[in-house]
């Protein structure tokens, strides 16, 4: 309820306020300074829409979220920008697209420009009590002043009397790590678990799927507990509640991958009756409006009446500053832990388009963390034994340059329509949308990470992209040529091996790997002496494809002694594709592994993980 006007307030002021409300009814809809909504975010980890009952899965056991959805707005087309936590959380906290900021690679720490604030800071400045319990993982330098509290004990309950709050609770029971140890007993029947067509029905997959549904069920109970606490505190009628997942997941080919399974997230928003006017959709309804994580920060500011900063790339989908519905949701993949890859995606209400810029890399590159789930080694074993069908085997093969899926007819994304003439118009439209967004957003993800890190030491990459020093158009054009698998692009790529821009030279060498460009052998050999180590490594990988094994392996072995962790990791990624031919680099790889490595090391240990994998592979 709104507070009654103070008895001490002058009648003239009361009259004036009444006139303002009568003359400007739109202003009356916005929360005022004495009646601002509380905001509660309940965030589950690593689950997509298919794991929640209200999204149509009868095997799922999520009665509390399902009940909540009946009184709220369910978004059918909500998407994480990245299929993994840290880059997607960077999007959430900044309202920016990480490839614009140089924060797309998993657990990088590149800084953002000084004018980019973690958005809770704006709420805190406006008098809100801001809390985070407890995961941050924002993929950049932390901004601790965004929060009044950020810890495992953080709660809105510690605010001043009457102070509005913005509180985040992260439910990590559904995190990927919940599958690392098989449970002895299960609530969900493994034999009835719905297995997607791209997974073989091994005993390990059945168990992992059932176990994960158990974890989602527990997450649902934790969700219910938080809502109960809100109700018991008498705050439910004044609090807007968001439930969503931080990315898709969780079994292989979901989290970290550019499909619906990795990017399509549940989002259910409840606005109490007094704030219902801040949404176009009605409580208990479902909407097909496209929303993406880049929209969350501006939406919260819109709900509480704070002007959205011009630099934010998202747009509000609730509140007083709503924008027309977006036409596309954009997604991205950079390096995932120790596996280097680069993809971009565009999604409208029917189609998902994926552009793979390193198509010579297989989907199923080895990742230590992913392989800890028993189902993944079982999948790999089935592939090596030749027991997979074509759809299941695809994960262990190289990628096409382009993928196109009808997500309504094919929600599992297994029928690639990119080469189907009937869908040529859609392919061209979405390809164009992708290219336009890369340029509009000043995507710096095409700069190899070794150079990206060095630039970030001197200037934020967002600023660098706008300084005139980033030859964006030529770089993106070269990356497109390099990955298109079109032999007619070969002469142009060979010519660009001598370009003045090392980023262009890197992509030209990569294109020679993709095309196995024999006539570029002499030019690639010269690039082994390039001023930039990242170009040397790319050239060495191409030369191996052209039969120059000794020279290529020697160059890659040399790169393992680089002072740049990113260069070492790039060389290890290349060596892991060579099989037994990488043997001369065995001792150099072994030298990168500490005597007592931490099994849970993150951030700066990805080259160690890759080295461990290479050593284990060569010693088998």
Coordinates of C-alpha atoms in Angstrom, one line a residue, residues 28 65 558 599:
X28 CA 2.0 8.2 -11.9
X65 CA 8.6 -22.9 -10.1
X558 CA 59.3 -23.7 -29.0
X599 CA 43.0 -30.2 -9.3

